[in-house]
Coordinates of N, CA and C in Angstrom, one line a residue:
Chain A
E1 N 17.8 -78.0 100.0 CA 17.0 -79.2 100.5 C 16.5 -80.2 99.2
A2 N 16.3 -81.3 99.1 CA 15.4 -82.3 98.1 C 14.3 -81.8 98.6
Q3 N 13.8 -81.4 97.5 CA 11.7 -82.2 97.8 C 10.7 -81.8 97.1
V4 N 9.7 -82.7 97.1 CA 7.9 -82.0 96.6 C 7.4 -81.1 96.8
T5 N 7.8 -80.0 96.0 CA 6.3 -78.9 97.2 C 4.9 -79.2 96.6
Q6 N 4.0 -79.0 97.1 CA 2.8 -78.7 96.7 C 1.8 -78.1 96.7
N7 N 1.0 -77.2 96.2 CA 0.1 -75.7 97.1 C -1.3 -75.7 96.1
P8 N -2.2 -76.0 96.8 CA -2.1 -75.4 98.0 C -2.3 -77.5 98.6
R9 N -1.9 -77.1 100.3 CA -2.7 -78.3 101.7 C -3.4 -79.0 101.6
Y10 N -4.7 -78.0 101.5 CA -5.7 -78.3 101.9 C -6.4 -76.3 101.2
L11 N -8.2 -77.5 100.4 CA -8.8 -76.9 99.5 C -10.3 -77.2 99.4
I12 N -10.6 -76.1 99.6 CA -12.7 -76.1 99.8 C -13.1 -75.5 98.7
T13 N -13.3 -76.2 97.2 CA -14.0 -76.0 96.9 C -15.7 -76.1 96.9
V14 N -16.0 -75.3 95.3 CA -17.7 -75.1 95.1 C -17.8 -76.8 93.6
T15 N -18.8 -77.4 93.7 CA -18.5 -77.9 92.1 C -18.7 -76.4 91.1
G16 N -17.6 -76.8 90.0 CA -17.9 -76.4 88.7 C -16.5 -74.6 88.3
K17 N -15.9 -74.5 90.1 CA -15.3 -73.5 90.3 C -13.4 -74.4 89.8
K18 N -13.2 -73.9 88.3 CA -11.4 -74.6 88.3 C -11.0 -74.1 89.0
L19 N -9.9 -74.6 89.8 CA -8.3 -74.2 90.2 C -7.5 -75.4 89.3
T20 N -6.3 -75.0 90.3 CA -5.0 -76.0 89.5 C -5.0 -76.2 91.1
V21 N -3.4 -76.9 90.9 CA -2.7 -76.9 92.5 C -1.6 -77.5 91.6
T22 N -0.7 -77.6 92.5 CA 1.0 -77.0 92.1 C 1.6 -78.3 92.3
C23 N 2.8 -78.3 91.2 CA 3.6 -79.2 92.0 C 4.6 -78.8 91.5
S24 N 6.0 -78.7 92.4 CA 7.4 -78.4 92.1 C 8.0 -78.9 92.8
Q25 N 9.9 -79.4 91.6 CA 9.8 -79.9 93.2 C 12.1 -79.8 92.2
N26 N 12.7 -80.2 93.3 CA 14.2 -79.3 92.8 C 14.8 -79.8 92.7
M27 N 14.7 -81.2 92.5 CA 16.1 -82.2 92.0 C 16.0 -82.8 90.3
N28 N 15.7 -81.3 89.0 CA 16.1 -81.7 88.1 C 15.4 -83.1 88.0
H29 N 14.8 -84.0 88.5 CA 13.9 -85.1 87.5 C 12.9 -85.0 86.4
E30 N 13.4 -86.1 86.0 CA 12.5 -86.0 84.6 C 11.3 -86.0 84.1
Y31 N 11.2 -87.0 85.6 CA 9.2 -88.2 85.7 C 8.7 -87.6 86.5
M32 N 7.2 -87.5 86.5 CA 6.6 -86.9 87.4 C 5.5 -87.7 87.5
S33 N 4.6 -87.6 88.3 CA 3.1 -88.4 88.4 C 2.4 -87.0 89.1
W34 N 1.5 -88.0 89.4 CA 0.0 -87.0 89.9 C -0.7 -89.0 89.9
Y35 N -0.8 -88.6 91.9 CA -1.9 -89.7 92.3 C -3.6 -88.9 92.9
R36 N -3.6 -89.8 93.2 CA -4.8 -89.3 93.8 C -5.2 -90.9 95.6
Q37 N -5.7 -90.5 96.6 CA -5.9 -91.2 97.3 C -8.0 -91.1 98.1
D38 N -8.3 -92.8 97.9 CA -9.9 -93.2 98.8 C -9.5 -94.1 98.7
P39 N -10.3 -93.7 100.6 CA -10.0 -94.5 101.4 C -10.4 -96.3 100.6
G40 N -9.8 -96.5 101.0 CA -10.3 -98.8 100.1 C -9.2 -99.3 99.3
L41 N -8.7 -97.6 98.7 CA -8.2 -98.4 96.7 C -6.5 -97.5 96.6
G42 N -6.2 -97.2 98.2 CA -5.1 -96.6 97.3 C -4.8 -95.6 97.0
L43 N -3.5 -95.5 96.3 CA -2.8 -94.8 95.6 C -3.3 -95.2 94.2
R44 N -3.6 -93.8 93.4 CA -3.7 -94.1 92.0 C -3.2 -93.2 91.2
Q45 N -2.7 -93.6 89.7 CA -1.9 -92.3 89.4 C -3.8 -92.2 88.1
I46 N -3.0 -90.3 88.0 CA -4.0 -90.1 87.5 C -3.9 -89.3 85.8
Y47 N -1.9 -88.7 86.3 CA -1.8 -88.9 85.1 C -0.3 -88.9 85.5
Y48 N 1.0 -88.9 83.7 CA 2.5 -89.1 84.7 C 2.7 -88.4 83.3
S49 N 4.6 -87.6 83.6 CA 5.0 -87.0 82.1 C 6.9 -87.8 83.1
M50 N 7.1 -87.2 81.7 CA 8.4 -87.9 81.5 C 9.3 -87.0 81.0
N51 N 9.1 -86.3 80.8 CA 10.0 -84.8 80.5 C 9.1 -83.9 80.1
V52 N 9.8 -82.6 79.4 CA 8.5 -81.2 79.6 C 8.5 -82.4 77.8
E53 N 7.2 -81.4 78.2 CA 5.9 -81.1 77.3 C 5.7 -82.9 76.8
V54 N 5.7 -83.5 77.4 CA 5.7 -85.4 77.1 C 5.2 -85.6 78.4
T55 N 3.7 -85.6 78.2 CA 2.7 -86.5 79.0 C 1.9 -87.3 78.7
D56 N 0.9 -88.4 79.6 CA 0.2 -89.0 79.6 C -0.7 -89.7 80.5
K57 N -1.6 -90.5 79.8 CA -3.0 -90.5 81.5 C -2.8 -92.5 81.7
G58 N -3.4 -91.5 82.6 CA -2.7 -92.8 84.0 C -3.5 -93.4 83.9
D59 N -4.6 -94.1 85.3 CA -5.7 -94.9 85.6 C -7.4 -94.2 85.7
V60 N -6.7 -93.1 86.3 CA -8.1 -92.1 87.2 C -7.9 -90.7 85.7
P61 N -7.5 -90.8 84.8 CA -7.5 -89.2 84.1 C -8.8 -88.7 84.4
E62 N -9.9 -89.5 83.9 CA -11.2 -88.0 83.7 C -11.3 -87.5 84.7
G63 N -11.6 -86.2 84.2 CA -12.2 -84.7 85.2 C -10.5 -84.5 84.8
Y64 N -9.5 -84.4 84.8 CA -8.3 -83.2 85.3 C -7.7 -83.4 84.0
K65 N -6.3 -82.3 84.6 CA -6.1 -81.8 82.9 C -4.3 -81.7 83.2
V66 N -3.2 -81.5 82.7 CA -1.9 -81.4 83.7 C -1.0 -80.3 82.6
S67 N 0.0 -80.2 82.5 CA 0.9 -79.5 81.5 C 2.3 -79.8 82.1
R68 N 3.2 -79.8 81.3 CA 4.2 -79.6 81.6 C 5.5 -78.8 80.9
K69 N 5.0 -77.7 80.7 CA 5.6 -77.1 80.3 C 7.3 -76.0 80.6
E70 N 7.8 -76.9 81.9 CA 9.3 -77.0 82.7 C 8.7 -78.8 83.7
K71 N 10.7 -78.4 83.5 CA 11.1 -79.7 83.7 C 11.1 -80.0 85.3
R72 N 11.1 -79.0 86.4 CA 10.6 -78.8 87.8 C 8.8 -78.6 88.1
N73 N 8.1 -78.3 86.8 CA 6.6 -78.2 87.6 C 6.0 -78.8 87.0
F74 N 4.8 -79.0 87.4 CA 3.7 -80.5 87.3 C 2.9 -79.9 87.4
P75 N 1.3 -79.2 87.1 CA 0.1 -78.8 87.9 C -1.0 -79.9 87.2
L76 N -1.8 -79.6 88.0 CA -2.9 -80.5 88.2 C -3.9 -80.0 87.8
I77 N -4.6 -79.7 86.7 CA -6.3 -79.2 86.1 C -7.3 -79.3 87.0
L78 N -8.3 -78.4 87.2 CA -8.9 -78.9 87.7 C -10.3 -78.1 86.7
E79 N -11.1 -78.3 85.7 CA -11.7 -77.3 84.5 C -12.7 -76.9 85.4
S80 N -13.1 -78.3 85.8 CA -15.2 -78.4 86.7 C -15.2 -79.2 86.9
P81 N -13.9 -79.2 88.7 CA -14.6 -79.7 89.9 C -16.1 -79.8 89.7
S82 N -16.2 -81.6 90.3 CA -17.2 -82.0 91.1 C -17.1 -83.1 92.4
P83 N -17.9 -83.2 93.0 CA -18.1 -83.9 94.4 C -17.2 -85.2 94.2
N84 N -16.9 -86.6 93.7 CA -16.4 -87.3 93.8 C -14.8 -87.1 93.2
Q85 N -14.7 -85.7 93.1 CA -13.6 -85.1 93.2 C -11.6 -85.0 94.2
T86 N -13.6 -85.2 95.5 CA -12.7 -84.7 96.7 C -12.1 -85.6 96.4
S87 N -10.0 -85.9 97.4 CA -9.6 -86.6 97.6 C -8.5 -86.0 98.5
L88 N -7.6 -86.6 98.3 CA -5.9 -86.4 98.7 C -5.3 -86.3 98.1
Y89 N -4.9 -86.0 97.0 CA -4.3 -85.8 96.1 C -2.5 -85.7 96.3
F90 N -1.0 -86.7 95.4 CA 0.0 -86.5 95.4 C 0.4 -86.4 94.3
C91 N 1.6 -85.2 94.4 CA 2.4 -85.2 93.1 C 3.3 -86.2 94.2
A92 N 3.9 -86.2 92.5 CA 5.4 -87.6 92.8 C 7.1 -87.2 91.7
S93 N 7.8 -87.3 91.7 CA 8.4 -87.3 90.9 C 9.1 -88.1 91.5
R94 N 10.9 -88.3 90.3 CA 11.6 -89.5 90.2 C 12.6 -89.4 89.7
P95 N 14.5 -90.5 89.3 CA 14.9 -89.2 88.4 C 15.0 -90.7 87.9
P96 N 15.5 -91.3 86.5 CA 15.3 -92.5 85.9 C 15.9 -93.8 86.6
G97 N 14.9 -94.9 86.7 CA 14.8 -96.0 87.7 C 15.4 -95.8 88.7
G98 N 15.5 -94.5 89.2 CA 14.7 -93.9 90.9 C 13.6 -94.4 91.5
T99 N 13.4 -93.8 92.9 CA 12.4 -94.3 93.2 C 12.0 -92.5 93.4
Q100 N 10.2 -93.3 93.6 CA 9.8 -92.2 93.5 C 9.5 -90.5 95.1
Y101 N 9.9 -89.7 94.7 CA 10.0 -88.7 96.0 C 8.4 -88.1 95.7
F102 N 7.6 -88.2 97.0 CA 6.5 -88.1 96.9 C 6.5 -86.3 98.4
G103 N 5.3 -85.2 97.8 CA 4.8 -84.1 97.8 C 4.1 -84.3 98.8
P104 N 4.0 -83.4 100.3 CA 3.1 -83.1 101.7 C 1.9 -83.6 101.2
G105 N 1.1 -84.2 100.2 CA -0.6 -83.9 99.4 C -1.0 -82.1 99.6
T106 N -2.4 -82.3 99.2 CA -3.5 -81.8 99.4 C -4.4 -82.4 99.0
R107 N -5.4 -81.9 100.1 CA -6.3 -82.5 101.0 C -7.4 -81.1 100.0
L108 N -8.5 -81.8 99.2 CA -9.2 -81.0 98.9 C -10.9 -81.8 98.4
L109 N -11.7 -81.2 98.6 CA -13.0 -80.8 99.3 C -14.3 -80.2 97.5
V110 N -14.7 -80.7 97.6 CA -15.3 -80.2 96.4 C -16.8 -80.8 97.4
L111 N -17.9 -79.1 97.0 CA -19.0 -79.4 97.8 C -19.9 -79.3 96.4
Chain B
A1 N -3.0 -107.6 84.3 CA -3.0 -107.0 84.7 C -1.7 -106.6 85.8
Q2 N -0.8 -105.7 86.7 CA -0.8 -105.7 88.3 C -1.9 -104.9 89.1
K3 N -1.1 -106.4 90.0 CA -2.4 -106.3 91.1 C -1.2 -105.7 92.3
V4 N -1.8 -105.6 93.4 CA -1.2 -105.7 95.0 C -2.4 -105.7 95.6
T5 N -2.7 -107.2 96.7 CA -3.6 -106.6 97.5 C -3.6 -106.8 99.1
Q6 N -3.5 -106.3 99.8 CA -3.4 -105.5 101.3 C -4.3 -105.9 102.2
A7 N -4.3 -107.9 102.6 CA -5.7 -108.0 103.3 C -6.7 -107.4 104.7
Q8 N -5.3 -107.5 105.3 CA -5.7 -106.8 106.3 C -6.0 -105.1 106.3
T9 N -6.9 -105.1 106.5 CA -7.2 -103.4 106.2 C -6.1 -102.5 107.6
E10 N -7.0 -103.5 108.7 CA -6.6 -102.5 110.3 C -6.0 -103.5 110.9
I11 N -5.1 -103.2 111.4 CA -4.4 -104.5 112.8 C -4.2 -102.8 114.1
S12 N -4.6 -103.6 114.6 CA -4.3 -103.5 116.0 C -3.3 -103.9 117.1
V13 N -2.2 -103.8 118.3 CA -1.5 -104.6 118.7 C -0.7 -103.4 119.5
V14 N -0.3 -103.7 121.3 CA 0.6 -103.1 121.5 C 0.8 -103.5 121.5
E15 N 2.1 -102.0 122.3 CA 3.4 -101.3 122.4 C 4.4 -103.1 122.5
K16 N 5.6 -102.5 121.4 CA 6.1 -104.0 122.6 C 5.6 -105.1 121.3
E17 N 5.1 -106.0 121.2 CA 4.6 -106.7 120.1 C 5.2 -106.4 118.9
D18 N 5.6 -108.3 118.2 CA 5.6 -108.0 116.8 C 5.0 -107.4 115.6
V19 N 5.0 -107.5 115.0 CA 3.8 -107.6 113.8 C 3.8 -107.3 112.7
T20 N 3.5 -108.3 112.1 CA 3.5 -108.6 110.2 C 2.7 -108.1 109.3
L21 N 2.5 -107.3 108.5 CA 2.5 -106.9 107.6 C 1.8 -107.5 105.9
D22 N 1.0 -108.0 106.0 CA 0.9 -108.7 104.0 C 1.2 -108.3 102.9
C23 N 1.5 -108.7 102.1 CA 1.4 -108.2 100.8 C 1.6 -109.3 99.8
V24 N 0.3 -109.5 99.4 CA 0.6 -110.3 97.8 C 0.4 -109.5 96.5
Y25 N 1.1 -109.9 95.6 CA 1.0 -109.1 94.2 C 1.2 -109.7 93.2
E26 N 0.1 -109.5 92.3 CA 0.2 -110.6 91.3 C 1.0 -109.1 89.4
T27 N 1.7 -110.6 89.3 CA 2.3 -109.6 88.0 C 2.3 -110.3 87.1
R28 N 2.6 -109.8 85.5 CA 2.7 -111.2 84.5 C 4.8 -110.4 83.6
D29 N 5.2 -109.4 84.4 CA 6.1 -108.8 83.7 C 7.3 -110.0 85.2
T30 N 8.1 -110.4 84.8 CA 9.4 -111.2 85.5 C 10.6 -110.2 85.8
T31 N 10.6 -108.7 85.6 CA 10.7 -108.2 86.1 C 10.0 -106.2 86.6
Y32 N 9.9 -106.8 88.3 CA 9.5 -106.1 88.6 C 10.2 -105.6 90.1
Y33 N 9.3 -104.1 90.3 CA 10.0 -103.4 92.0 C 8.5 -103.6 92.6
L34 N 8.7 -104.0 94.2 CA 7.8 -103.9 95.3 C 8.5 -102.7 95.5
F35 N 7.7 -101.9 97.1 CA 7.9 -101.1 97.8 C 7.1 -101.4 98.9
W36 N 7.6 -100.3 100.1 CA 6.6 -100.4 100.8 C 6.6 -99.0 100.7
Y37 N 5.1 -97.3 101.5 CA 5.8 -96.2 102.2 C 5.0 -96.6 103.5
K38 N 5.1 -95.5 104.2 CA 4.3 -95.4 105.6 C 4.1 -94.3 105.3
Q39 N 2.5 -93.9 105.8 CA 1.7 -92.8 105.3 C 1.2 -92.8 107.0
P40 N 2.3 -91.5 107.8 CA 1.9 -91.2 109.3 C 0.6 -90.3 109.5
P41 N 0.1 -89.8 110.7 CA -1.0 -89.2 110.6 C -1.1 -88.1 110.5
S42 N 0.2 -87.4 109.6 CA 0.5 -86.0 109.4 C 0.0 -86.0 108.0
G43 N 0.2 -87.4 107.4 CA -0.3 -87.5 105.4 C 0.5 -87.5 104.4
E44 N 2.0 -87.4 105.0 CA 3.2 -87.6 104.0 C 3.1 -89.4 103.7
L45 N 4.0 -90.3 102.6 CA 4.2 -90.5 101.8 C 5.8 -90.9 102.0
V46 N 5.4 -91.7 103.7 CA 7.4 -92.1 103.2 C 8.2 -93.8 102.9
F47 N 9.5 -93.1 102.2 CA 9.6 -94.9 101.1 C 10.5 -95.4 102.5
L48 N 10.6 -96.5 102.1 CA 10.8 -97.5 103.5 C 11.7 -98.5 102.6
I49 N 10.8 -99.3 101.6 CA 12.4 -100.3 101.5 C 11.5 -100.1 99.6
R50 N 13.1 -100.8 98.9 CA 12.3 -100.8 97.4 C 13.1 -102.3 96.9
R51 N 12.8 -103.5 96.4 CA 12.8 -104.5 96.2 C 12.6 -105.2 95.0
N52 N 13.6 -105.3 94.8 CA 13.7 -105.5 92.8 C 13.3 -107.4 92.6
S53 N 12.9 -108.1 91.4 CA 12.1 -109.2 91.3 C 13.5 -110.3 91.9
F54 N 14.8 -109.8 91.6 CA 16.0 -110.6 91.7 C 16.3 -110.6 92.8
D55 N 15.5 -109.8 93.6 CA 17.0 -110.0 94.7 C 16.0 -110.6 96.3
E56 N 16.1 -111.8 95.8 CA 14.8 -112.1 97.2 C 15.0 -112.8 98.1
Q57 N 16.9 -111.7 98.7 CA 16.8 -112.7 99.8 C 16.3 -111.2 101.0
N58 N 16.1 -111.3 102.1 CA 15.3 -110.8 103.2 C 15.8 -109.4 103.2
E59 N 15.3 -108.6 103.9 CA 15.4 -107.2 104.1 C 15.8 -106.4 105.2
I60 N 16.7 -106.4 106.2 CA 17.0 -105.5 107.7 C 16.6 -104.4 108.1
S61 N 16.8 -103.8 108.3 CA 17.9 -102.3 109.1 C 16.2 -101.9 110.5
G62 N 16.7 -102.1 111.2 CA 16.7 -102.7 112.7 C 15.3 -102.4 112.7
R63 N 14.1 -102.4 113.5 CA 13.5 -102.5 113.5 C 12.5 -103.1 112.7
Y64 N 12.7 -102.8 111.3 CA 11.7 -103.3 110.1 C 12.8 -105.0 109.4
S65 N 11.7 -105.4 109.0 CA 12.4 -106.3 108.1 C 11.4 -106.6 107.6
W66 N 11.9 -107.3 105.9 CA 10.3 -107.3 104.8 C 11.2 -109.5 104.0
N67 N 10.5 -109.4 103.8 CA 10.9 -111.0 102.9 C 9.4 -111.4 102.2
F68 N 10.4 -111.3 101.1 CA 10.6 -111.2 99.4 C 9.9 -112.7 98.6
Q69 N 9.1 -113.2 99.0 CA 8.9 -115.0 98.6 C 8.4 -114.8 97.7
K70 N 8.9 -115.5 95.8 CA 8.5 -115.1 94.3 C 7.5 -116.6 94.9
S71 N 7.6 -117.1 95.1 CA 7.3 -118.2 95.2 C 5.5 -118.8 95.1
T72 N 5.1 -117.3 96.6 CA 4.0 -117.5 96.9 C 3.3 -116.0 96.9
S73 N 4.3 -115.4 94.8 CA 4.4 -113.6 95.0 C 3.9 -112.8 96.8
S74 N 5.0 -113.0 97.3 CA 4.2 -112.3 98.6 C 5.5 -111.9 99.0
F75 N 5.6 -110.7 100.2 CA 6.2 -109.5 100.2 C 5.2 -108.5 101.4
N76 N 5.6 -109.4 102.2 CA 5.6 -108.9 104.0 C 6.4 -108.1 105.0
F77 N 5.5 -107.5 105.2 CA 6.8 -106.8 106.4 C 6.8 -106.5 108.1
T78 N 7.2 -106.9 108.2 CA 7.5 -107.2 109.4 C 8.1 -106.2 111.0
I79 N 7.4 -106.2 112.0 CA 7.9 -104.6 112.9 C 8.6 -105.3 113.9
T80 N 9.3 -105.4 114.4 CA 10.0 -106.6 115.8 C 9.1 -105.2 116.8
A81 N 9.0 -105.6 117.5 CA 8.6 -105.1 119.3 C 8.6 -103.3 119.3
S82 N 7.4 -103.5 117.7 CA 5.9 -102.5 118.3 C 6.2 -101.0 119.0
Q83 N 6.5 -99.7 118.6 CA 6.2 -98.8 119.7 C 5.4 -98.0 119.0
V84 N 4.7 -97.3 119.8 CA 3.6 -95.8 119.8 C 4.4 -95.1 118.1
V85 N 5.5 -95.3 117.7 CA 5.4 -94.1 116.7 C 5.1 -95.2 115.0
D86 N 5.0 -96.0 115.6 CA 5.0 -96.8 113.9 C 4.1 -96.6 113.5
S87 N 3.0 -95.9 114.8 CA 1.1 -96.3 114.8 C 1.0 -95.3 113.0
A88 N 0.5 -96.3 111.7 CA 0.5 -94.7 110.6 C -0.2 -96.3 109.8
V89 N 0.0 -95.3 108.1 CA -1.1 -96.5 107.4 C 0.2 -97.0 106.6
Y90 N 0.1 -98.5 106.3 CA 1.3 -98.9 105.4 C 0.8 -99.4 103.8
F91 N 2.3 -98.8 102.4 CA 1.1 -99.0 101.6 C 2.3 -100.2 101.0
C92 N 1.6 -101.0 100.4 CA 2.3 -101.9 99.7 C 2.1 -101.5 97.7
A93 N 3.3 -101.4 96.8 CA 3.7 -101.0 95.7 C 4.3 -101.8 94.8
L94 N 3.2 -102.3 93.9 CA 4.3 -103.1 92.8 C 3.8 -102.1 92.2
S95 N 5.9 -102.1 90.5 CA 5.7 -101.0 89.8 C 7.2 -102.4 89.1
D96 N 6.2 -102.5 87.4 CA 6.9 -103.5 86.3 C 8.7 -102.8 86.0
G97 N 9.1 -103.5 85.7 CA 10.8 -103.4 85.6 C 10.7 -102.4 84.3
G98 N 10.3 -102.7 83.0 CA 9.5 -101.8 81.8 C 9.3 -100.6 82.1
A99 N 8.6 -100.4 83.2 CA 7.7 -99.0 83.0 C 8.9 -98.2 83.5
I100 N 10.1 -99.3 85.0 CA 11.1 -97.8 85.1 C 11.6 -96.8 84.3
I101 N 11.9 -98.5 82.6 CA 14.0 -98.1 81.7 C 12.6 -97.2 80.8
Q102 N 11.3 -97.5 80.1 CA 10.5 -96.6 79.8 C 10.5 -94.9 80.4
G103 N 9.9 -95.2 82.0 CA 9.6 -93.8 82.8 C 8.9 -93.7 82.9
A104 N 7.3 -94.5 82.8 CA 6.4 -94.2 83.6 C 7.2 -95.4 84.6
Q105 N 6.8 -95.6 84.6 CA 6.4 -96.1 86.4 C 5.3 -95.8 87.2
K106 N 4.2 -96.4 86.8 CA 3.5 -96.0 87.4 C 4.1 -97.2 88.2
L107 N 3.0 -97.0 90.2 CA 3.2 -97.7 90.9 C 1.6 -97.6 91.1
V108 N 0.8 -99.7 91.3 CA 0.5 -99.6 91.8 C 0.1 -99.9 92.9
F109 N -0.8 -99.7 93.4 CA -0.9 -99.0 95.2 C -2.1 -100.4 96.0
G110 N -1.9 -101.6 96.9 CA -2.2 -101.9 97.6 C -3.1 -100.8 98.5
Q111 N -4.5 -101.7 99.1 CA -5.6 -100.0 99.9 C -4.5 -100.2 100.6
G112 N -4.2 -100.2 101.1 CA -2.9 -99.7 102.6 C -3.5 -100.8 103.8
T113 N -3.1 -100.4 104.7 CA -3.0 -101.4 106.4 C -3.0 -100.4 107.1
R114 N -3.9 -99.9 108.6 CA -3.8 -99.4 109.2 C -3.3 -99.4 109.9
L115 N -2.1 -99.6 110.8 CA -1.7 -99.5 111.5 C -1.2 -99.2 113.4
T116 N -2.5 -99.1 114.2 CA -2.1 -99.1 115.3 C -1.8 -100.6 116.4
I117 N -0.3 -98.8 116.9 CA -0.2 -99.0 118.2 C -0.5 -98.1 119.4
N118 N -0.9 -99.4 119.8 CA -1.8 -98.7 121.5 C -0.6 -99.3 122.6
P119 N -0.6 -97.7 123.6 CA 0.8 -97.9 124.7 C 0.1 -98.8 125.6

């Protein structure tokens, strides 16, 4: 089944404790993105990647890092999480010219 | 800059009523794409439709229909004979065509409209 998977789905952590949210797609898509969803703001892009080792900032990259060492994986790294990064995070992938497929989302609470 | 506005924060109707969700967009691009996504209570994002800026034909899919009007920069979504299962948050989104070709395809989302269908 074609899908985008994210782990963990739910995470509660404390300020400053490094965490990684994994994202994997099995559709051989070149393009992947991370978004965060906040009430009243819709979804905003954090980072995107157009291929292996090619990443760039989206609209709200501060406090986040990404890497793309393999085509299928695009982890989101929070080196020192803060409470304002409490949010619902979505990973997405798409083929060239195609529509984005979204992962199931990761709910993060930073205390 | 691109912008999507969904002025209706919340809508509540009784089952079987028709309901229209508004979406107004801003872009300077001549080639762009418009999308609607559904987010049910379970939280995932479900793709509903993609429309490019050169295709102004209205689209109908079962009880769902979309009205794209470039003259008013609107891409409204109508659910006919609504059902309780239609209850969700609906997002309208915009992407410029150049970004799709280049690969970035950042989707700019509206704030979302929470639709509640009451039995």
